[in-house]
Coordinates of C-alpha atoms and ligand atoms in Angstrom, one line a residue:
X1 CA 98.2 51.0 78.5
X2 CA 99.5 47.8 80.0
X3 CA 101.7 49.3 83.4
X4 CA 105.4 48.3 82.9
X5 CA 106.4 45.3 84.2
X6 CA 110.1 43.0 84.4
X7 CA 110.3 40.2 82.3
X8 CA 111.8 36.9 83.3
X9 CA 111.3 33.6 83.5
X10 CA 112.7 31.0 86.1
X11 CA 116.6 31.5 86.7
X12 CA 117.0 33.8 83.1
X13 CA 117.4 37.6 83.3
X14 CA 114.9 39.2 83.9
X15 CA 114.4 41.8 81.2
X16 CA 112.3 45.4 81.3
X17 CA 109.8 46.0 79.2
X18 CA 105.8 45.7 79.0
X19 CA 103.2 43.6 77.0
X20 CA 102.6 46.0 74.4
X21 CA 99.4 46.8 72.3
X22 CA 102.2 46.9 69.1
X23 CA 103.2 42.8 70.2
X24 CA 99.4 42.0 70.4
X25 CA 98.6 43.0 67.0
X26 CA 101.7 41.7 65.4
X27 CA 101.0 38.3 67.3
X28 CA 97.5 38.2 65.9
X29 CA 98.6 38.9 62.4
X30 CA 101.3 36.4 62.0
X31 CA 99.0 33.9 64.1
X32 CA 96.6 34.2 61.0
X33 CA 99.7 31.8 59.2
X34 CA 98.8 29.3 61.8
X35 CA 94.5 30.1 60.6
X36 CA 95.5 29.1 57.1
X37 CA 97.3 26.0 57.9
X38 CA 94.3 24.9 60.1
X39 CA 91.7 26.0 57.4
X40 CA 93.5 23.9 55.3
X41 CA 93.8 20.7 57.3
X42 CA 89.7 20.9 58.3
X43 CA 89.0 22.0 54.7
X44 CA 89.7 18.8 52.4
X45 CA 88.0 16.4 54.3
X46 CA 83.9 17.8 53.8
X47 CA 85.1 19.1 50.5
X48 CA 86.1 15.1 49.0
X49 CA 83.1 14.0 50.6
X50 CA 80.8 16.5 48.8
X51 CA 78.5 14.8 45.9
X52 CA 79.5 17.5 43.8
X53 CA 83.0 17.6 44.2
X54 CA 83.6 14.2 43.1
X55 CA 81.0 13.9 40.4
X56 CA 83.4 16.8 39.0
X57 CA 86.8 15.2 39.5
X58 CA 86.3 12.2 41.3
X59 CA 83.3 10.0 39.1
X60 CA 84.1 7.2 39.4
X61 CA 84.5 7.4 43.4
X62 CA 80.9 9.0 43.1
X63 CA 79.8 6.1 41.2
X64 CA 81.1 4.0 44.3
X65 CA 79.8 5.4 46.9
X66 CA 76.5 5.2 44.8
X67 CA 75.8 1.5 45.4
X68 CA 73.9 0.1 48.2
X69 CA 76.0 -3.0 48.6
X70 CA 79.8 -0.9 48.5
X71 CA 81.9 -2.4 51.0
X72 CA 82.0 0.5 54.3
X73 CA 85.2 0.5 54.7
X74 CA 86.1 1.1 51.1
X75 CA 84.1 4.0 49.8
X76 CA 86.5 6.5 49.2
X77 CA 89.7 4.4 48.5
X78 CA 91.0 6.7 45.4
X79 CA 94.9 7.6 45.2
X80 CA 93.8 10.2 43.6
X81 CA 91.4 11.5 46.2
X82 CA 94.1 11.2 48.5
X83 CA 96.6 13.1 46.5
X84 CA 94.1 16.0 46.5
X85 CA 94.4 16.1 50.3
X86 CA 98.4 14.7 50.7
X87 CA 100.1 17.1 48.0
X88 CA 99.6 20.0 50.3
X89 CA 102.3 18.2 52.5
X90 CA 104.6 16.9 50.0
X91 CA 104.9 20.2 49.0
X92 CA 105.5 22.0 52.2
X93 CA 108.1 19.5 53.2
X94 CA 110.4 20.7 50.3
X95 CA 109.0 24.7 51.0
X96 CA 110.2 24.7 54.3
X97 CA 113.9 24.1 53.8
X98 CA 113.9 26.9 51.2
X99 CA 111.8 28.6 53.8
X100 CA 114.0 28.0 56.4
X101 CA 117.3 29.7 54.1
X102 CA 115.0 33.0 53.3
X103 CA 113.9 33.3 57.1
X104 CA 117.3 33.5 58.5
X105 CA 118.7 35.7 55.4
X106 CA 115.8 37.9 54.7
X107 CA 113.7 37.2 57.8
X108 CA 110.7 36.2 59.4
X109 CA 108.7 39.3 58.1
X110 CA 109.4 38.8 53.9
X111 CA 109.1 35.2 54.6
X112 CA 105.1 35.5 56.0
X113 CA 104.4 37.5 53.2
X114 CA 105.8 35.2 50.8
X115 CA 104.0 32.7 52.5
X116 CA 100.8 35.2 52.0
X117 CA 101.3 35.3 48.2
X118 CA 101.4 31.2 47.9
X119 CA 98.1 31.2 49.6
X120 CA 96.7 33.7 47.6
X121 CA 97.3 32.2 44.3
X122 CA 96.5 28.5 45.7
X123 CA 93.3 29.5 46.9
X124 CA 92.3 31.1 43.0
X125 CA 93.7 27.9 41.6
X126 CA 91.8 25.2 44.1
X127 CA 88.6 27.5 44.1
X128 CA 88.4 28.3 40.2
X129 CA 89.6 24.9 39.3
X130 CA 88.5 23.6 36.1
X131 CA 90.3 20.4 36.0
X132 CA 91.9 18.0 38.4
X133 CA 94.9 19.7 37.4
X134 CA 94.4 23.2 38.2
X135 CA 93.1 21.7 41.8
X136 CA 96.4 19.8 42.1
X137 CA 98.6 22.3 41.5
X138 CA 96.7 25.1 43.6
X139 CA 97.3 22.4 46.2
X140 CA 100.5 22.7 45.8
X141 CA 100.9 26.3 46.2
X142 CA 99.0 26.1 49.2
X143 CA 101.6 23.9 50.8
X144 CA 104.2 25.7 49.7
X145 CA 102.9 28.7 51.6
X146 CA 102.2 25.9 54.9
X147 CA 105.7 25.6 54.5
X148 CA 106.8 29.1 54.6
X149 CA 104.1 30.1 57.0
X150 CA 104.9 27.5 59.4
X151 CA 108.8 27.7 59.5
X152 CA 108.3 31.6 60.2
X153 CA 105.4 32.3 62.0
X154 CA 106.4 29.9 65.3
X155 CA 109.9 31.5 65.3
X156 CA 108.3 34.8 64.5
X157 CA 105.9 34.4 67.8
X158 CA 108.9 33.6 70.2
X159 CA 111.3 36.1 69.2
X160 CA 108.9 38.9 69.6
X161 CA 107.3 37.2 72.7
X162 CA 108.3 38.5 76.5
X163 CA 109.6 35.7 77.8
X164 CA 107.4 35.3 81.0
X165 CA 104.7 34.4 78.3
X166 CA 106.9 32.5 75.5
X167 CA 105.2 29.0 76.1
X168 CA 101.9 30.1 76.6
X169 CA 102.3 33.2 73.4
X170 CA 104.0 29.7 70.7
X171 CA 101.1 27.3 71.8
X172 CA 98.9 30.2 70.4
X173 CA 100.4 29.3 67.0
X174 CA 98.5 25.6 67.9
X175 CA 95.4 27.7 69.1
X176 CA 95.1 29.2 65.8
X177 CA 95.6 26.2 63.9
X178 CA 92.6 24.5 65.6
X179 CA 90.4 27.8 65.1
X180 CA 90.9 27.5 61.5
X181 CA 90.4 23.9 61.7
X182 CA 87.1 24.7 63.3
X183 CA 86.0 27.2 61.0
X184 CA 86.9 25.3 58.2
X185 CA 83.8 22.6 59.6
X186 CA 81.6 25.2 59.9
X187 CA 82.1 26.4 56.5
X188 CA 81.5 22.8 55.1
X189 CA 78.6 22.2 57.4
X190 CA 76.9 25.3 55.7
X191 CA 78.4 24.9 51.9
X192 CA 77.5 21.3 51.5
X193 CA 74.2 22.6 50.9
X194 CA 75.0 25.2 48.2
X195 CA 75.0 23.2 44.6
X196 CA 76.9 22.6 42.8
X197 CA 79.1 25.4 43.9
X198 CA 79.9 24.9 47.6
X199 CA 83.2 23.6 47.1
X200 CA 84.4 26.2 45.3
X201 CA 83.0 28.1 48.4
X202 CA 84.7 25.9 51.0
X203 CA 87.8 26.5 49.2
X204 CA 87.7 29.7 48.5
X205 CA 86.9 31.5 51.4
X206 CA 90.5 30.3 52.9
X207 CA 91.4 33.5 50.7
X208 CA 90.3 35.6 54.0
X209 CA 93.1 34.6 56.2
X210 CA 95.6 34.9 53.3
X211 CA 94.5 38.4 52.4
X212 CA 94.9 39.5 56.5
X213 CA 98.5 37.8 56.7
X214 CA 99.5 39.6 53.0
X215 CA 98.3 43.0 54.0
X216 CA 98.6 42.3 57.8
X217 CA 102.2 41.7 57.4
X218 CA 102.6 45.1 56.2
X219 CA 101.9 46.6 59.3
X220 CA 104.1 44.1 61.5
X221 CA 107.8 44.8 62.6
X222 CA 110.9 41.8 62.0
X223 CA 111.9 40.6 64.8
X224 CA 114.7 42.4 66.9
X225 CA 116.5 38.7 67.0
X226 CA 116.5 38.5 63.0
X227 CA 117.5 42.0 62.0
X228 CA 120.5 42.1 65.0
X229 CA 121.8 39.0 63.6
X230 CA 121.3 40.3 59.7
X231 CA 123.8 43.5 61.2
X232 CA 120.9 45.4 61.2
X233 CA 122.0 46.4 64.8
X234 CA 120.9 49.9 65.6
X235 CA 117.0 49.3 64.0
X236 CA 117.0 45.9 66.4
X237 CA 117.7 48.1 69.1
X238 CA 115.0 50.8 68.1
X239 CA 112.4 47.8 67.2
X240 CA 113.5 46.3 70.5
X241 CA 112.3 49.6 71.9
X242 CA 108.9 49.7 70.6
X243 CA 107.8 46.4 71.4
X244 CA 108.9 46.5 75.1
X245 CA 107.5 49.7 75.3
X246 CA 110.3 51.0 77.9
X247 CA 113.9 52.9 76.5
X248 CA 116.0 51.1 78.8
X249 CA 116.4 47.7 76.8
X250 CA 119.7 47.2 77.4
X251 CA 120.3 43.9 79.3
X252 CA 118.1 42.3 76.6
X253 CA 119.5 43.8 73.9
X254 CA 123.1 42.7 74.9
X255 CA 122.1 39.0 75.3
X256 CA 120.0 39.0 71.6
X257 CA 123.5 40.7 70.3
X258 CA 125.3 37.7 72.4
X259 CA 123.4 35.1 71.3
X260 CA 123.8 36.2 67.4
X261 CA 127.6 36.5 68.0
X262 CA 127.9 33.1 69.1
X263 CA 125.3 32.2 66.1
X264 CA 127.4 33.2 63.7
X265 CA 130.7 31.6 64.4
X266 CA 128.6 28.6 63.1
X267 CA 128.8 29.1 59.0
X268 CA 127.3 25.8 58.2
X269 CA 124.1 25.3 61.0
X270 CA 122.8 22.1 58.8
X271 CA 126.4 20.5 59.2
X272 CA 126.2 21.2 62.7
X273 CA 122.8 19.8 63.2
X274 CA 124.5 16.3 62.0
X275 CA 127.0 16.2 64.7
X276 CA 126.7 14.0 67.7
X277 CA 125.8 16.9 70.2
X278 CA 122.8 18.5 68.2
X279 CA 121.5 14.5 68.2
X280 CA 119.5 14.7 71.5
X281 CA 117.3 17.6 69.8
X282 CA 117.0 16.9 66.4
X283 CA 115.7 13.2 67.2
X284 CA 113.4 14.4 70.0
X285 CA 112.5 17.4 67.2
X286 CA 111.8 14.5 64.4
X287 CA 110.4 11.9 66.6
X288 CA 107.8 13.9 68.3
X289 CA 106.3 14.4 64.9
X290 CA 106.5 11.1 63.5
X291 CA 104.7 10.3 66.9
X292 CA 102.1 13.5 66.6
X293 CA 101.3 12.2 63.4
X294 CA 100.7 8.4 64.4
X295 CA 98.6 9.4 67.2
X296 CA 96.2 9.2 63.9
X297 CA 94.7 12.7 64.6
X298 CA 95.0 13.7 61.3
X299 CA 93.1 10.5 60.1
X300 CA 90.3 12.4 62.0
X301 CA 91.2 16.4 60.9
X302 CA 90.8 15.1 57.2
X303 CA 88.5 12.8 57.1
X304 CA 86.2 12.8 59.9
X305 CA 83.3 13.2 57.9
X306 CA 84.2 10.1 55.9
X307 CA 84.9 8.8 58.7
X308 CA 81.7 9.6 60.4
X309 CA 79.5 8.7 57.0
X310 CA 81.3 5.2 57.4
X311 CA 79.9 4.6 61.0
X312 CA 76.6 5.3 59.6
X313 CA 75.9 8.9 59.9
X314 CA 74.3 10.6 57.2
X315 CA 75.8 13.6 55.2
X316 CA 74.6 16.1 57.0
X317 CA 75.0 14.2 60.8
X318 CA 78.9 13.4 59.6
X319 CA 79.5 17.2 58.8
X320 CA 78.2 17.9 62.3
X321 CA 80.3 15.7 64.1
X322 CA 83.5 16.9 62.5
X323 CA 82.1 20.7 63.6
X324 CA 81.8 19.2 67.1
X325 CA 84.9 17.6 67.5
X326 CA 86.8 20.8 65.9
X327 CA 85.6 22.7 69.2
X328 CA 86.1 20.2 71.6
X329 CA 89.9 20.9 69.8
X330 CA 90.0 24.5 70.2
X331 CA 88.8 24.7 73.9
X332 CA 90.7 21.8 74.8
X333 CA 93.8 23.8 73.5
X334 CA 93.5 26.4 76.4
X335 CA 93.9 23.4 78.5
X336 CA 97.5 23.1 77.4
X337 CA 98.3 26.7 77.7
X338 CA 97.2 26.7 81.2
X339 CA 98.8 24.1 82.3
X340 CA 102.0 23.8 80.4
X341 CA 104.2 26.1 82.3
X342 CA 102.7 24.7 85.4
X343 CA 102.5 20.4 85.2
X344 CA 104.8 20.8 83.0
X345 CA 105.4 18.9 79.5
X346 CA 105.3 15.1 80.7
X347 CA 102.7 14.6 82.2
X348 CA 100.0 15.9 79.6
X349 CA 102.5 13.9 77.3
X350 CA 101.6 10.7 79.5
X351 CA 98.1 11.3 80.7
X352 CA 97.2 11.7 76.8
X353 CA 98.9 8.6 75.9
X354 CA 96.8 6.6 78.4
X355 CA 93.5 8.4 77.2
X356 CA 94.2 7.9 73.6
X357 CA 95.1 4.6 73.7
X358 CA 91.6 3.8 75.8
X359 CA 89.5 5.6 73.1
X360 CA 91.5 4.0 70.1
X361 CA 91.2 0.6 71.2
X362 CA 87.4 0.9 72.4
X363 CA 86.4 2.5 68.6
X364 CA 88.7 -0.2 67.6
X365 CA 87.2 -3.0 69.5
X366 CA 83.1 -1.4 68.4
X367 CA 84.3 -1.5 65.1
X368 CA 85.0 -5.1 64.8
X369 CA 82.4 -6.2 66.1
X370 CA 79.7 -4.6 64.8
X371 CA 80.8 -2.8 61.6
X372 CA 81.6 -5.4 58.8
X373 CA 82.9 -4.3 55.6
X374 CA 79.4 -5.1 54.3
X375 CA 75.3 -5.2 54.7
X376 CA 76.4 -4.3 58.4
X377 CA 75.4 -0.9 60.4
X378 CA 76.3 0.1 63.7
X379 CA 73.1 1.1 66.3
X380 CA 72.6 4.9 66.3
X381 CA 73.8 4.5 69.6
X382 CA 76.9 3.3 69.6
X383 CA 77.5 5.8 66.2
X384 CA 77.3 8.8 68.8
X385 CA 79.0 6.6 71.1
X386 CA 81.7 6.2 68.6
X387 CA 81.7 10.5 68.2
X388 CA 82.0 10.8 72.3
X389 CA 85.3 8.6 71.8
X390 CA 86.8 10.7 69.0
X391 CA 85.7 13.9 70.6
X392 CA 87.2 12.4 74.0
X393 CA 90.6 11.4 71.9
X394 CA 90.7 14.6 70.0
X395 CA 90.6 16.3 73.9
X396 CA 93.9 14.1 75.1
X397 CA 95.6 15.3 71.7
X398 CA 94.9 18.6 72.0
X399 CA 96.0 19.3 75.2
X400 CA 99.5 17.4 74.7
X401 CA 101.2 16.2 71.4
X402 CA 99.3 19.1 69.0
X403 CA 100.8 21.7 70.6
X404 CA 104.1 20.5 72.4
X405 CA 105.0 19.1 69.0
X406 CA 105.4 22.0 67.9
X407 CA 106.8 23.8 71.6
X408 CA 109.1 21.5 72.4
X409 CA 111.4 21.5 69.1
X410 CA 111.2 25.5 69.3
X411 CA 112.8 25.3 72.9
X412 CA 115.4 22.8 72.6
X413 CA 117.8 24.0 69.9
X414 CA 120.4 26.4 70.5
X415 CA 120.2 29.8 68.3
X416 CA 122.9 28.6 66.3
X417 CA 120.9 25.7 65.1
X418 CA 117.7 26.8 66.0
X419 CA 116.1 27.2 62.8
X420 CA 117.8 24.5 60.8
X421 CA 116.6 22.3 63.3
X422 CA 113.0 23.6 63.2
X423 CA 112.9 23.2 59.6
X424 CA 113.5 19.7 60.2
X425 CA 110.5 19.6 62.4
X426 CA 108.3 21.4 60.1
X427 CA 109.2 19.3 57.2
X428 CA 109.2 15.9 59.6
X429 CA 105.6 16.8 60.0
X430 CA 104.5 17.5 57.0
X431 CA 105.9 13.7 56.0
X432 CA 104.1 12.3 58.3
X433 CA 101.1 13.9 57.7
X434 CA 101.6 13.8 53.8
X435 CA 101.7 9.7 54.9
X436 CA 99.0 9.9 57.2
X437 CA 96.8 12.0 54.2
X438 CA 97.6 9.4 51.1
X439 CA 97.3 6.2 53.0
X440 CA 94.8 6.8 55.2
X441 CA 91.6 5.5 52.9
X442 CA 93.6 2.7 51.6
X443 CA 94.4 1.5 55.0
X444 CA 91.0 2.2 56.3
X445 CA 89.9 0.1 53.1
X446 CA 92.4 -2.8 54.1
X447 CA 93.2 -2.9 57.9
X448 CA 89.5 -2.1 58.6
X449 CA 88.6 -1.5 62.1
X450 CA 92.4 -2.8 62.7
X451 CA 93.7 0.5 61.4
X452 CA 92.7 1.6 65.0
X453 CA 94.9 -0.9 67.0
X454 CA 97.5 0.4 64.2
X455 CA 97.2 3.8 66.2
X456 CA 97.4 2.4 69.2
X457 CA 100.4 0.4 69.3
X458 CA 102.4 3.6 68.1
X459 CA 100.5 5.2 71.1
X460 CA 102.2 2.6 73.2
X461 CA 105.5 3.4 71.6
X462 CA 105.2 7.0 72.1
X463 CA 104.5 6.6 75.8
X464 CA 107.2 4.3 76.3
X465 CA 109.4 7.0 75.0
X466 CA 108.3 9.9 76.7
X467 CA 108.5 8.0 80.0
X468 CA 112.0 6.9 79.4
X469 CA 113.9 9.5 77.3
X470 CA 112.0 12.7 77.2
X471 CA 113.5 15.3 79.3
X472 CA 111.5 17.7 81.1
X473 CA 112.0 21.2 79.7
X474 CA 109.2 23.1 81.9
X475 CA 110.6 26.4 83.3
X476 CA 114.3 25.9 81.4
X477 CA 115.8 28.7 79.8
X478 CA 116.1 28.4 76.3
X479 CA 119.6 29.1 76.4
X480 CA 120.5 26.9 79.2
X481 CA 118.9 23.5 77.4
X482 CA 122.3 21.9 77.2
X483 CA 124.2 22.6 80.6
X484 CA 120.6 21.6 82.4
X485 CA 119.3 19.1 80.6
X486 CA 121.1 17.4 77.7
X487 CA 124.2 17.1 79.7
X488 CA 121.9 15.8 82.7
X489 CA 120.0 13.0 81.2
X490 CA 120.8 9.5 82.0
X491 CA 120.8 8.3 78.6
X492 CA 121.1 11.9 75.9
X493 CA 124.8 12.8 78.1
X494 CA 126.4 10.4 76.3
X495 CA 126.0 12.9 73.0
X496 CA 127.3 15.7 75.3
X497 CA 130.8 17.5 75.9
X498 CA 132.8 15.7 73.1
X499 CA 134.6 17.3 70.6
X500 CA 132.3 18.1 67.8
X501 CA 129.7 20.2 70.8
X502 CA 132.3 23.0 71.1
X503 CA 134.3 23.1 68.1
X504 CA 132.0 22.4 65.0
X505 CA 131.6 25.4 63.2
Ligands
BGC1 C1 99.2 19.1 63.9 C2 98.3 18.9 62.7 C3 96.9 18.6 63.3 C4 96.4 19.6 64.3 C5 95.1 19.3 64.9 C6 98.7 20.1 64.8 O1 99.6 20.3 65.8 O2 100.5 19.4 63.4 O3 98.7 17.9 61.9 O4 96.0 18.5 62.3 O5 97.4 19.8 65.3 O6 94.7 20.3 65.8

C-alpha cells in the first residue's frame, strides 16, 4: 500500500490522506469515457475513406474518387459524408447541457453510466447499420453519450483526485482521449483489409470501452463533492474516508461541506454565469475551444487519411500515417503533464503557437506549389516531408491547447458555477468541432492549400490572446482564482468586485 502522505498544493490546505489503490481504479474506469470519445474522433476518418463504406452509403462519392482526372482537392466533398462524421457533435452539444442538470442532481456516477448506455446502443446502430439512416442516428447516440461522458468524467477525475496531483490526474482525461484516438488508427490500419466487413469492425469494436465504463461504473464510488452537496452528508464523509485511505478527514471534509454551502446559496448557477463577474471565465472557457478547434487539429484527427491519400499516399501508406501521427499524440501528451505544474500553462500555450503556425504555413506553402487541384502529384519526398510537419504540429498541440482546453476551464470557475460553466465548454467544443467536422472537405475542396493559411491566421489570433489576456493559473488554488487572479489582471479586473460578484444568487 501506498505509505500515507499530506496532501496540498501551493498555499491550499494541506489535507491527509493517501493515493489509494480504490482512486486508481475508479480513475481508470471513468478515464475509459475519455477512450470512447477518442475512439470516436480517430474512428470516422479510415472508416469514410474505406472503398466499402462508401460503395454502401456513399456511391456516388465512390464513383468520384474512381476517376483518374478527379480534381485532389475535391474527392470527398459530400455534405453527407460530412454529416456522418459532424452529427456526433451536434448532438453532444445539446447532451451536455442536459448532462450538465443530471450531474449536479443525480451525479457524476448515474451520469457515466448513462453515458455508458448511449454508447452501447450507438455502437449496435453504426456497426449493424443497414441504411444511411440507422448509421446517422447511431451517430447520434454516440454523441449524446460524448456529451454525457465528457461533462462527467473531467469533473468526476478532479473531485476524486488528491490535490497535489489534480492537474497532472484531469490532463489524464486528454491522455485517454489520444489512446483511443490511437487505437482507433490501428484498428483501421488492420480492418481496411477485411471486405467488405471492416467497417462494421472499426465501428464496432468501440463497444469494448463502452461495456468497461457500463459495468466499470458499477464498481466506482460518486464523488464525496457531489453526494455532500446532494445532503448526502454522512456517506460523503465515509466515501471521503475510503478514498484517502486515512480516518481523520476532517479538514477536507469541512472545506468540501464549505464550499457546497456557499454553492448552494446560488439557486440559478446559469443566471449567474451571465453576470459580469463570471465573464473573465466563461469567455477564456469558450474561447479556448473555439481556438482548440481552429488550431485545425481536428481537420487532421478525422481526416488524416484523406488527408494523406490527397498528398499522394496510397490507401494503405495514408492509414499508416494517421497511426503514426496518433502516437506522436499520445506520447507527446506526457509532455504536458510533466511540465504543466512546472512551466506553467503559457508558455506551452505560446511555444505551440509559434510551432504550429511554422508547420501550417510550410504544408501550406508545399501545397501550393506543388499540389494543383489536378494532373499534379507531390515527390514522395516532400509527401513524408509533408507527414514530419503534421506529426511535428500534432506534437505542439498535444502538449498545449488539447489538454489545457480542457484543464484550464475546469480550474477557473468557482464551485458555484463550476459545472454550468463547464458545460459551456464541453458544448463550445463540440461546435467547433461539429464546424470543423462538416466544413472541413468542402473547404479543403475550395480554399485548397489556402485552408492551411486559414489555420494559421487563427493561430496568430490565439497567440495574440494568450500573450495579452490569459492569466497564468499554474500552482493557484482552485478556490482562490478570483482574489489572485481575476481581481489581479490588468485588463479581466474591470469585471471584478461590482455588485452582481457578491450578490447574484
Ligand atoms: C480535442 C479534440 C481533439 C483531441 C486530439 C482534444 O483535446 O478536444 O477535439 O481531437 O484533443 O487529441
Amino acid at each position: 500500500m501506498a505509505p500515507a502522505v499530506v496532501i496540498g498544493n501551493g498555499d491550499m490546505p494541506e489535507f491527509e490522506g493517501r493515493i489509494t489503490v480504490y482512486v486508481a481504479v475508479c480513475v481508470v474506469i471513468a478515464a475509459f469515457g475519455g477512450l470512447m470519445f477518442g475512439y470516436d474522433i480517430g474512428i470516422s476518418g479510415g472508416v469514410t475513406a474505406m472503398d466499402d463504406f462508401l460503395k454502401k452509403f456513399f456511391p456516388a462519392v465512390y464513383e468520384r474518387k474512381q476517376h483518374a482526372h478527379e480534381n485532389n482537392y475535391c474527392k470527398y466533398d459530400n455534405q453527407y459524408l460530412q454529416l456522418f462524421t459532424s452529427s456526433l457533435y451536434l448532438a453532444a452539444l445539446v447532451a451536455s447541457f442536459v448532462a450538465s442538470k443530471v450531474c449536479s442532481k443525480y451525479g457524476r456516477k448515474p451520469t457515466m453510466q448513462i453515458a455508458s448506455v448511449f454508447f452501447l446502443i450507438g455502437v449496435a446502430l453504426t456497426a449493424g447499420g443497414v441504411n444511411i439512416e440507422m448509421v446517422i442516428i447511431g451517430r447520434i447516440l454516440l454523441g449524446c453519450g460524448v456529451g454525457f461522458a465528457n461533462q462527467a468524467v473531467p469533473l468526476f477525475l478532479s473531485e476524486l483526485a488528491p490535490t497535489k496531483i489534480r492537474g497532472a490526474l484531469n490532463i489524464s482525461f486528454q491522455l485517454f482521449i489520444t489512446i483511443g484516438i490511437l487505437i482507433a488508427n490501428l484498428v483501421n490500419y488492420w480492418a481496411s483489409n477485411i471486405h467488405p466487413y471492416g467497417w462494421r469492425i472499426s465501428l464496432g469494436l468501440a463497444g469494448i470501452p463502452a461495456l468497461v465504463l457500463c459495468f466499470g461504473s458499477f464498481a466506482i464510488c460518486e464523488t464525496p463533492t457531489s453526494l455532500i452537496e446532494r445532503n448526502k452528508v454522512e456517506k460523503g464523509r465515509k466515501i471521503l474516508r475510503k478514498i484517502r485511505g486515512v480516518d481523520n478527514v476532517d479538514e477536507e471534509f469541512d472545506s468540501i461541506v464549505h464550499a457546497c454551502e456557499m454553492a448552494r446559496q446560488v439557486k440559478q448557477p446559469f443566471r449567474k454565469l451571465m453576470k459580469p463577474a463570471s465573464r473573465p471565465p466563461l469567455v477564456i472557457a469558450i474561447l479556448l475551444q473555439v481556438f482548440q478547434q481552429f488550431t485545425g487539429i481536428n481537420a487532421i484527427m478525422f481526416y488524416a487519411p484523406v488527408l494523406f491519400q490527397t498528398v499522394g499516399f496510397g490507401n494503405d501508406a495514408a492509414l499508416l500515417s494517421s497511426v503514426i501521427t496518433g502516437a506522436i499524440n499520445v506520447v507527446s501528451t506526457f509532455v504536458s503533464i510533466y511540465l504543466v505544474d512546472k512551466a506553467g500553462r503559457k508558455i506551452l500555450l505560446l511555444e505551440a503557437c509559434v510551432q504550429m503556425l511554422l508547420t501550417q504555413g510550410i504544408i501550406g506553402g508545399i501545397l501550393m506549389k506543388d499540389l494543383k487541384a489536378t494532373d499534379s502529384y507531390l515527390s514522395h519526398g516532400e509527401a513524408i516531408f509533408v507527414v514530419i510537419l503534421v506529426c511535428l504540429f500534432v506534437m505542439g498541440f498535444a502538449w498545449s491547447w488539447g489538454p489545457l482546453g480542457w484543464l484550464i476551464p475546469s480550474e477557473t470557475f468557482p464551485l458555484e458555477t463550476r459545472t454550468a460553466g463547464f458545460a459551456f465548454a464541453v458544448s463550445s467544443n463540440m461546435l467547433f468541432t461539429f464546424i470543423i467536422a462538416q466544413a472541413f472537405l468542402s473547404m479543403l475542396c475550395h480554399m485548397q492549400a489556402g485552408i492551411f493559411f486559414f489555420f494559421a491566421a487563427w493561430i496568430v489570433v490565439m497567440g495574440l490572446f494568450t500573450w495579452f489576456l490569459l492569466p497564468e493559473t499554474k500552482g493557484v488554488p482552485v478556490d482562490s482564482m478570483v482574489e489572485k487572479v481575476w481581481k489581479q489582471h490588468w485588463f479581466w479586473s474591470r469585471f471584478m468586485g461590482g455588485e452582481d460578484e457578491v450578490k447574484v444568487v
